[in-house]
PDB file of N, CA and C in Angstrom:
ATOM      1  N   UNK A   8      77.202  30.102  73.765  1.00 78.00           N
ATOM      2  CA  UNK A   8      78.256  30.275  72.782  1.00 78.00           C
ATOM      3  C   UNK A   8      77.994  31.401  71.797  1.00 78.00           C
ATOM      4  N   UNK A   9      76.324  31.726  71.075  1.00 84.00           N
ATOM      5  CA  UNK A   9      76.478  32.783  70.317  1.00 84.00           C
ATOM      6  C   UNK A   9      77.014  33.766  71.088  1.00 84.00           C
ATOM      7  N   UNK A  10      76.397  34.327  72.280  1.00 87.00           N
ATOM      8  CA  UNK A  10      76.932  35.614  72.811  1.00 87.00           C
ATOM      9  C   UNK A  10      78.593  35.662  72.868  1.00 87.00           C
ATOM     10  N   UNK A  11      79.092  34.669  73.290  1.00 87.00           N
ATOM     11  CA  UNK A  11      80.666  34.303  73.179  1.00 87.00           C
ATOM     12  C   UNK A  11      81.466  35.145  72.187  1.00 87.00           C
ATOM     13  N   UNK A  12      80.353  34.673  71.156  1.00 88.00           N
ATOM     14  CA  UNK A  12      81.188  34.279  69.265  1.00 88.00           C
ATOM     15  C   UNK A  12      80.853  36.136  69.133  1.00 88.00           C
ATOM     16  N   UNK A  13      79.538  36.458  69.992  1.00 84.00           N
ATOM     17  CA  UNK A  13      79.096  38.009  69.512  1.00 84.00           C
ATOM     18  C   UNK A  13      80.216  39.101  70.245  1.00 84.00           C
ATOM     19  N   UNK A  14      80.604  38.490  71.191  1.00 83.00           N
ATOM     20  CA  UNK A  14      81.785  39.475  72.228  1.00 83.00           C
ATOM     21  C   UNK A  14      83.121  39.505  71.512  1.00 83.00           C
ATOM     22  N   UNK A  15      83.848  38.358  71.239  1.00 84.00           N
ATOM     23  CA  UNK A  15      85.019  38.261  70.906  1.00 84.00           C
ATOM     24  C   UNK A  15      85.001  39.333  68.934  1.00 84.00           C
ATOM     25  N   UNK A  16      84.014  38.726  68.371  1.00 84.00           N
ATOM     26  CA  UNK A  16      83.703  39.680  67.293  1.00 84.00           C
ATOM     27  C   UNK A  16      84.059  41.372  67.180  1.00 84.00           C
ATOM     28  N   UNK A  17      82.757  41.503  67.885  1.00 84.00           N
ATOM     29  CA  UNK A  17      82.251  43.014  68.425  1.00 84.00           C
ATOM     30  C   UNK A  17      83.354  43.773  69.287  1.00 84.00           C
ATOM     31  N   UNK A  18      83.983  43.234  70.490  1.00 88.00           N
ATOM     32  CA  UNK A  18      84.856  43.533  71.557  1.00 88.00           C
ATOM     33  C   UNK A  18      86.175  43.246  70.915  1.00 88.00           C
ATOM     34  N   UNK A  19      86.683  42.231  71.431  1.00 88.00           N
ATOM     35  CA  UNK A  19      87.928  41.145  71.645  1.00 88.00           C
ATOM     36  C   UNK A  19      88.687  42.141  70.453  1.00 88.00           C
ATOM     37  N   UNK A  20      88.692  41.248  68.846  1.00 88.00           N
ATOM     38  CA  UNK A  20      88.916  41.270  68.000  1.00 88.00           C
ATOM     39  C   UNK A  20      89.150  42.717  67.923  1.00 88.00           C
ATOM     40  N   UNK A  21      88.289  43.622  67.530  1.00 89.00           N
ATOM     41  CA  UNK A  21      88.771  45.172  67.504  1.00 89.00           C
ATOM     42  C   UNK A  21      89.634  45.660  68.558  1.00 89.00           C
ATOM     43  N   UNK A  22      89.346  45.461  69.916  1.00 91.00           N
ATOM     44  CA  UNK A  22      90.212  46.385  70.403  1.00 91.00           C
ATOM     45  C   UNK A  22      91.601  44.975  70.237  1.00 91.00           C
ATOM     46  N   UNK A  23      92.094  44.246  70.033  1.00 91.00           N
ATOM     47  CA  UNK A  23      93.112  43.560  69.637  1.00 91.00           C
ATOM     48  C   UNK A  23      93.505  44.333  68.398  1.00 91.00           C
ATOM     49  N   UNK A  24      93.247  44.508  67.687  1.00 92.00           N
ATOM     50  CA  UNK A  24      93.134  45.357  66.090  1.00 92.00           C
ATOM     51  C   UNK A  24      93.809  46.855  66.475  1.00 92.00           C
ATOM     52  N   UNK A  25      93.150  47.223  67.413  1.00 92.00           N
ATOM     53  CA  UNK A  25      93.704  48.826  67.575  1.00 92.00           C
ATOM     54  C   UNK A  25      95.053  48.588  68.490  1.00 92.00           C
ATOM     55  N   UNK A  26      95.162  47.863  69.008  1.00 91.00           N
ATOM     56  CA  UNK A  26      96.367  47.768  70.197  1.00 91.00           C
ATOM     57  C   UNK A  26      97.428  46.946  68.859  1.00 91.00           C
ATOM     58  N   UNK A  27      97.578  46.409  68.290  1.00 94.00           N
ATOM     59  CA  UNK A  27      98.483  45.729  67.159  1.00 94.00           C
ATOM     60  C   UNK A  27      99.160  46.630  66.471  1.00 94.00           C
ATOM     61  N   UNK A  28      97.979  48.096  65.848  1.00 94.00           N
ATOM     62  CA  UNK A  28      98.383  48.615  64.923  1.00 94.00           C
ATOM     63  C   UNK A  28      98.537  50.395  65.662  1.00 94.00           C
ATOM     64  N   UNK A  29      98.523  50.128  66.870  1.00 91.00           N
ATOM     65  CA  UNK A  29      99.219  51.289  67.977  1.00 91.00           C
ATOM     66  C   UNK A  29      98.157  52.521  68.361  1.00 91.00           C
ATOM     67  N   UNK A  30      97.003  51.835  67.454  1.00 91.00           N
ATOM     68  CA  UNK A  30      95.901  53.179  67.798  1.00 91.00           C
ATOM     69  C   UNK A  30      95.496  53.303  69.758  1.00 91.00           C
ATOM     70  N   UNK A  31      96.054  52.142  70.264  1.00 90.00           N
ATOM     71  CA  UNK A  31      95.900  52.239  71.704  1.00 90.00           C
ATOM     72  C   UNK A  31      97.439  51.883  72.224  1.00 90.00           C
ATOM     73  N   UNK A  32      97.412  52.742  73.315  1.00 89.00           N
ATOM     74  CA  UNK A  32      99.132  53.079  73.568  1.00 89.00           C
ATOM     75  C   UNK A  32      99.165  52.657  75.311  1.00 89.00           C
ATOM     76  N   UNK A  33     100.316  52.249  75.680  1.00 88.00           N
ATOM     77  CA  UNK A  33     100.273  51.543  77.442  1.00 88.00           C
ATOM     78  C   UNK A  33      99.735  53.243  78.061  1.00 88.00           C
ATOM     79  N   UNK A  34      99.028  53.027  78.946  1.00 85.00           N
ATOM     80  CA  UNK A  34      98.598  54.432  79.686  1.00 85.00           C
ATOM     81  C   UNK A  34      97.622  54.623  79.406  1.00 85.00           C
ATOM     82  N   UNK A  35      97.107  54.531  77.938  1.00 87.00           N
ATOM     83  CA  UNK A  35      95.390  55.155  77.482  1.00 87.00           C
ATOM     84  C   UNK A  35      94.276  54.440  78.328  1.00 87.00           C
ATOM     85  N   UNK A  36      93.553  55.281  78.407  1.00 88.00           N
ATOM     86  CA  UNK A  36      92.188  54.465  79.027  1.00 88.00           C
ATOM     87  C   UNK A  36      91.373  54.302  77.701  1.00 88.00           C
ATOM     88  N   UNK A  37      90.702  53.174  77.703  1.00 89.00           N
ATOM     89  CA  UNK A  37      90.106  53.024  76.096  1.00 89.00           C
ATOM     90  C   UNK A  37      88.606  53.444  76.784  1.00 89.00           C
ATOM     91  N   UNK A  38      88.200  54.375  75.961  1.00 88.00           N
ATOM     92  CA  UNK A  38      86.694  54.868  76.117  1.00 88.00           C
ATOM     93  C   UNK A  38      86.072  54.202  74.594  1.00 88.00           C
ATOM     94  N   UNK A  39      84.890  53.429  75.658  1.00 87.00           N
ATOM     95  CA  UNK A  39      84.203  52.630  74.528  1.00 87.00           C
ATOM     96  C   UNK A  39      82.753  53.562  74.279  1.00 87.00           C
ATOM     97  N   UNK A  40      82.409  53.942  73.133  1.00 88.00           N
ATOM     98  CA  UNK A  40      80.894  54.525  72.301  1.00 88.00           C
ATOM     99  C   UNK A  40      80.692  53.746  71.413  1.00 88.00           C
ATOM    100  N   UNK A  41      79.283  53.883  71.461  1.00 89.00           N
ATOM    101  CA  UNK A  41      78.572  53.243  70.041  1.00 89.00           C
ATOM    102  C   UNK A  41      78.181  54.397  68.919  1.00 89.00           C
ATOM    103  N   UNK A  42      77.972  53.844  67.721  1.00 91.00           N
ATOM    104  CA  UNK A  42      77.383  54.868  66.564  1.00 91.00           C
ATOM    105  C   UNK A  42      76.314  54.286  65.795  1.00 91.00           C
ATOM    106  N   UNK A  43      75.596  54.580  65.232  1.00 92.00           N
ATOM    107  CA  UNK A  43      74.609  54.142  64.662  1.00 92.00           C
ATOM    108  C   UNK A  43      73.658  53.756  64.959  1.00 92.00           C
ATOM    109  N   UNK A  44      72.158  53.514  64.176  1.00 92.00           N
ATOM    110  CA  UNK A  44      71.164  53.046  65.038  1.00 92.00           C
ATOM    111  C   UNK A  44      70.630  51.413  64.458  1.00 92.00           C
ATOM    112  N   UNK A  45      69.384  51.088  65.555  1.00 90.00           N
ATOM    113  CA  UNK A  45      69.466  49.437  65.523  1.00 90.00           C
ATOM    114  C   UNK A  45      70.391  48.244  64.997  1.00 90.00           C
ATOM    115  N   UNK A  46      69.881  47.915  64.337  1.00 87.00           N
ATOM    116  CA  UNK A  46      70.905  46.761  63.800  1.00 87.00           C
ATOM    117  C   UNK A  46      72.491  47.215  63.050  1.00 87.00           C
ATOM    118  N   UNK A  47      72.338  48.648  62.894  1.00 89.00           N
ATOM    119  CA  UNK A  47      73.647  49.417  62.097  1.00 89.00           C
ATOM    120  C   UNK A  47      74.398  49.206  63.648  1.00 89.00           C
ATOM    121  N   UNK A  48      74.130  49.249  64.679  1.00 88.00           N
ATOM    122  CA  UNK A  48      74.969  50.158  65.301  1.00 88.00           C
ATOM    123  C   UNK A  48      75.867  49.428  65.897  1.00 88.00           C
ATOM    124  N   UNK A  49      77.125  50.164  65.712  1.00 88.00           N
ATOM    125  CA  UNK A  49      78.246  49.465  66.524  1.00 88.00           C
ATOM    126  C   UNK A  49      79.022  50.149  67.660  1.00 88.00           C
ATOM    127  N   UNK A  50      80.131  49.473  68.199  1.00 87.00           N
ATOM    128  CA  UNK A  50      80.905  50.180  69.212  1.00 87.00           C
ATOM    129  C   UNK A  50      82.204  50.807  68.229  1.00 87.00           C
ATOM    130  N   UNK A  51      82.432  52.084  69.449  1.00 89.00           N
ATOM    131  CA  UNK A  51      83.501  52.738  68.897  1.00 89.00           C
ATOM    132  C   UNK A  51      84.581  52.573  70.025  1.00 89.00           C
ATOM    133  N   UNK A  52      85.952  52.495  69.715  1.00 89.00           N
ATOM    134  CA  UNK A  52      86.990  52.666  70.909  1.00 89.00           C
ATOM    135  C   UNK A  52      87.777  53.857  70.825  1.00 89.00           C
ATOM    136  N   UNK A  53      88.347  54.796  71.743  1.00 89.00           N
ATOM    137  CA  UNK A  53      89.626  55.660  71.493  1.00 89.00           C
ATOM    138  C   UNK A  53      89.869  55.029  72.465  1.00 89.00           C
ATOM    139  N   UNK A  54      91.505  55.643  72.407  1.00 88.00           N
ATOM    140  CA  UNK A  54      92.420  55.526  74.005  1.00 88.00           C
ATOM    141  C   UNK A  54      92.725  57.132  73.918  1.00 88.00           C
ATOM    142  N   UNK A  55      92.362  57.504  74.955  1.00 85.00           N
ATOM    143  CA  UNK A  55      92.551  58.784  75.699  1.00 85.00           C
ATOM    144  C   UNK A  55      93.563  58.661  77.170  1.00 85.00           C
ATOM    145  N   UNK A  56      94.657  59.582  77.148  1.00 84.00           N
ATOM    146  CA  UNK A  56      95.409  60.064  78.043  1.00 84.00           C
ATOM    147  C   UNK A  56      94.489  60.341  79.434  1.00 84.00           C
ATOM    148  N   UNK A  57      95.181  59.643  80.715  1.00 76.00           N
ATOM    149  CA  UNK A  57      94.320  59.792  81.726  1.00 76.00           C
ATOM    150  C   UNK A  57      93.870  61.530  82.022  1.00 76.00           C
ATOM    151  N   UNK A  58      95.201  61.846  81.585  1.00 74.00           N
ATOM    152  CA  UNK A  58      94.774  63.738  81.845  1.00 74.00           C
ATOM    153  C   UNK A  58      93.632  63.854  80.947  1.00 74.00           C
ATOM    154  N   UNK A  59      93.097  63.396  80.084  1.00 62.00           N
ATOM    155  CA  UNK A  59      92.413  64.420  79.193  1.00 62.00           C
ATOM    156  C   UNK A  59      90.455  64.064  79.220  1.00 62.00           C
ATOM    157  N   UNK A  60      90.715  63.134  80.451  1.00 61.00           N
ATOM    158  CA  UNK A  60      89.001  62.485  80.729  1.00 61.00           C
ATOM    159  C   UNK A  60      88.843  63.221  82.310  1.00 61.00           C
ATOM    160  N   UNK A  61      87.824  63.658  81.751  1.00 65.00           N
ATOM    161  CA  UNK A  61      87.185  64.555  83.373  1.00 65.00           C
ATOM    162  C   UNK A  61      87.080  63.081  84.560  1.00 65.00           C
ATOM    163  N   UNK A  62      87.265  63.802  85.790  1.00 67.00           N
ATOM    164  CA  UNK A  62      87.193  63.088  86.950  1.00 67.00           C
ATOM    165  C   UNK A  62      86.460  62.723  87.198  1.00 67.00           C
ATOM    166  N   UNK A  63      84.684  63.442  86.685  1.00 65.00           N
ATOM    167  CA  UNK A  63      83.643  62.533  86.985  1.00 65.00           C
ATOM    168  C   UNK A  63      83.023  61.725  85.950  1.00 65.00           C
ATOM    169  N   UNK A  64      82.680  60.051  86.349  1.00 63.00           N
ATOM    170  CA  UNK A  64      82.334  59.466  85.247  1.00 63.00           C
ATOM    171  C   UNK A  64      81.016  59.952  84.282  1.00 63.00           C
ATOM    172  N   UNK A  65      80.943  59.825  83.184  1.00 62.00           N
ATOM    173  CA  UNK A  65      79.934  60.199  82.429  1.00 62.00           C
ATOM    174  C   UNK A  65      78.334  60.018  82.805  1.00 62.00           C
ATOM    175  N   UNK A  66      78.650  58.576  83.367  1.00 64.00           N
ATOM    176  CA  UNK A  66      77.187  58.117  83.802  1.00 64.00           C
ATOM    177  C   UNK A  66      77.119  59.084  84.614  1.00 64.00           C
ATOM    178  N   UNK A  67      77.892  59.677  85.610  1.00 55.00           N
ATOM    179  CA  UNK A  67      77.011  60.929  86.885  1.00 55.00           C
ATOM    180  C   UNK A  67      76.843  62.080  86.205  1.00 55.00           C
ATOM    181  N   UNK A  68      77.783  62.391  85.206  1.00 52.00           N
ATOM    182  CA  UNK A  68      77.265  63.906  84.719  1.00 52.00           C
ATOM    183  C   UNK A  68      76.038  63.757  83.844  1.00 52.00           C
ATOM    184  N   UNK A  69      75.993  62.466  83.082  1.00 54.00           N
ATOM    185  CA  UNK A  69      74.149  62.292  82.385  1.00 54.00           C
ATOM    186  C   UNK A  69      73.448  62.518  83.646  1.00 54.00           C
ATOM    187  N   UNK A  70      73.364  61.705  84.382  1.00 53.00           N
ATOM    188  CA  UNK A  70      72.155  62.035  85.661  1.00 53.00           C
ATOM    189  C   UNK A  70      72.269  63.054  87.071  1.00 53.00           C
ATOM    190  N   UNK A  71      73.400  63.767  86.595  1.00 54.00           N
ATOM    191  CA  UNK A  71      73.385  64.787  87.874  1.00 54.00           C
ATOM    192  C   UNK A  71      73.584  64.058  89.060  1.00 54.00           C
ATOM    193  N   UNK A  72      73.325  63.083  89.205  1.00 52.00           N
ATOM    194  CA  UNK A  72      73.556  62.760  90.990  1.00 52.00           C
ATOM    195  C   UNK A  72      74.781  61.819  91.276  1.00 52.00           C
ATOM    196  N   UNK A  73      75.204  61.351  92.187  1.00 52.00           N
ATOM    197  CA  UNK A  73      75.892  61.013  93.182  1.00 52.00           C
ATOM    198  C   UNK A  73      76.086  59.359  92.654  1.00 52.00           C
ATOM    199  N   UNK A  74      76.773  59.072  91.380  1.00 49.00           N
ATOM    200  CA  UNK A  74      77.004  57.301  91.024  1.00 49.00           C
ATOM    201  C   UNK A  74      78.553  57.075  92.000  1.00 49.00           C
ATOM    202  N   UNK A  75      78.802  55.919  91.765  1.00 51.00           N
ATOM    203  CA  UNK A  75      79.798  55.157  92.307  1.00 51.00           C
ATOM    204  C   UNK A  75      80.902  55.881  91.848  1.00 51.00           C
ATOM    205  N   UNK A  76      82.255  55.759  92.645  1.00 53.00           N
ATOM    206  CA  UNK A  76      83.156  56.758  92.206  1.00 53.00           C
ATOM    207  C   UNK A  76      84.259  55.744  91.587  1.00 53.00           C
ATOM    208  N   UNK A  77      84.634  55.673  90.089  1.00 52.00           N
ATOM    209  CA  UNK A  77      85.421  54.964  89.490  1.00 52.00           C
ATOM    210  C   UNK A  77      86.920  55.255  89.258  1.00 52.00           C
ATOM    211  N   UNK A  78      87.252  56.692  89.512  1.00 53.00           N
ATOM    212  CA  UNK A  78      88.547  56.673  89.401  1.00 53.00           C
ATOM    213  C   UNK A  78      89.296  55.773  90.278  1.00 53.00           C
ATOM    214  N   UNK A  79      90.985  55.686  89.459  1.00 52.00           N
ATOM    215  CA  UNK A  79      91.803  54.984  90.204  1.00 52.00           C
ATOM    216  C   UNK A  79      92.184  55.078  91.530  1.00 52.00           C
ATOM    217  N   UNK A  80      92.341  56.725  91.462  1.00 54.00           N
ATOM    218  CA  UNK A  80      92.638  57.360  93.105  1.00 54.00           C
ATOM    219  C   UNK A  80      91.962  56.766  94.142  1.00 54.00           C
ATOM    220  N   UNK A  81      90.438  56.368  94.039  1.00 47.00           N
ATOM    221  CA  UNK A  81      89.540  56.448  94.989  1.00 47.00           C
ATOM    222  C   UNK A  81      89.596  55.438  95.831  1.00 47.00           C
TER     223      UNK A  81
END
């Protein structure tokens, strides 16, 4: 149950918060980041237009090689 109570907090609740008050729009893909360090740090959300996020996921361009392919197309 803590982890529960820690998701709906951290997760749930905010991006409910941004979708209420229109900061996330039908179509956006919500790209989730964090900011801050140890115990400061939290998650960040935008919603970004599918045009405006490169085709390859982030995790492959950090490591250069060949990850799982996540677009929708695929």
């Amino acid at each position: 149950r803590p982890l529960r109570r820690t998701i709906q907090r951290q997760i749930e609740v905010v991006l409910s918060e941004k979708i209420l008050f229109g900061e996330l729009r039908p179509g956006h893909i919500v790209v989730v980041g964090t900011e801050g360090e140890g115990d400061d740090k939290t998650f960040t959300f935008r919603g970004e237009e599918k045009s405006a996020l490169p085709d390859v996921p982030p995790i492959e361009q950090a490591a250069g090689g060949a990850g799982p392919n996540l677009t929708k197309d695929a």
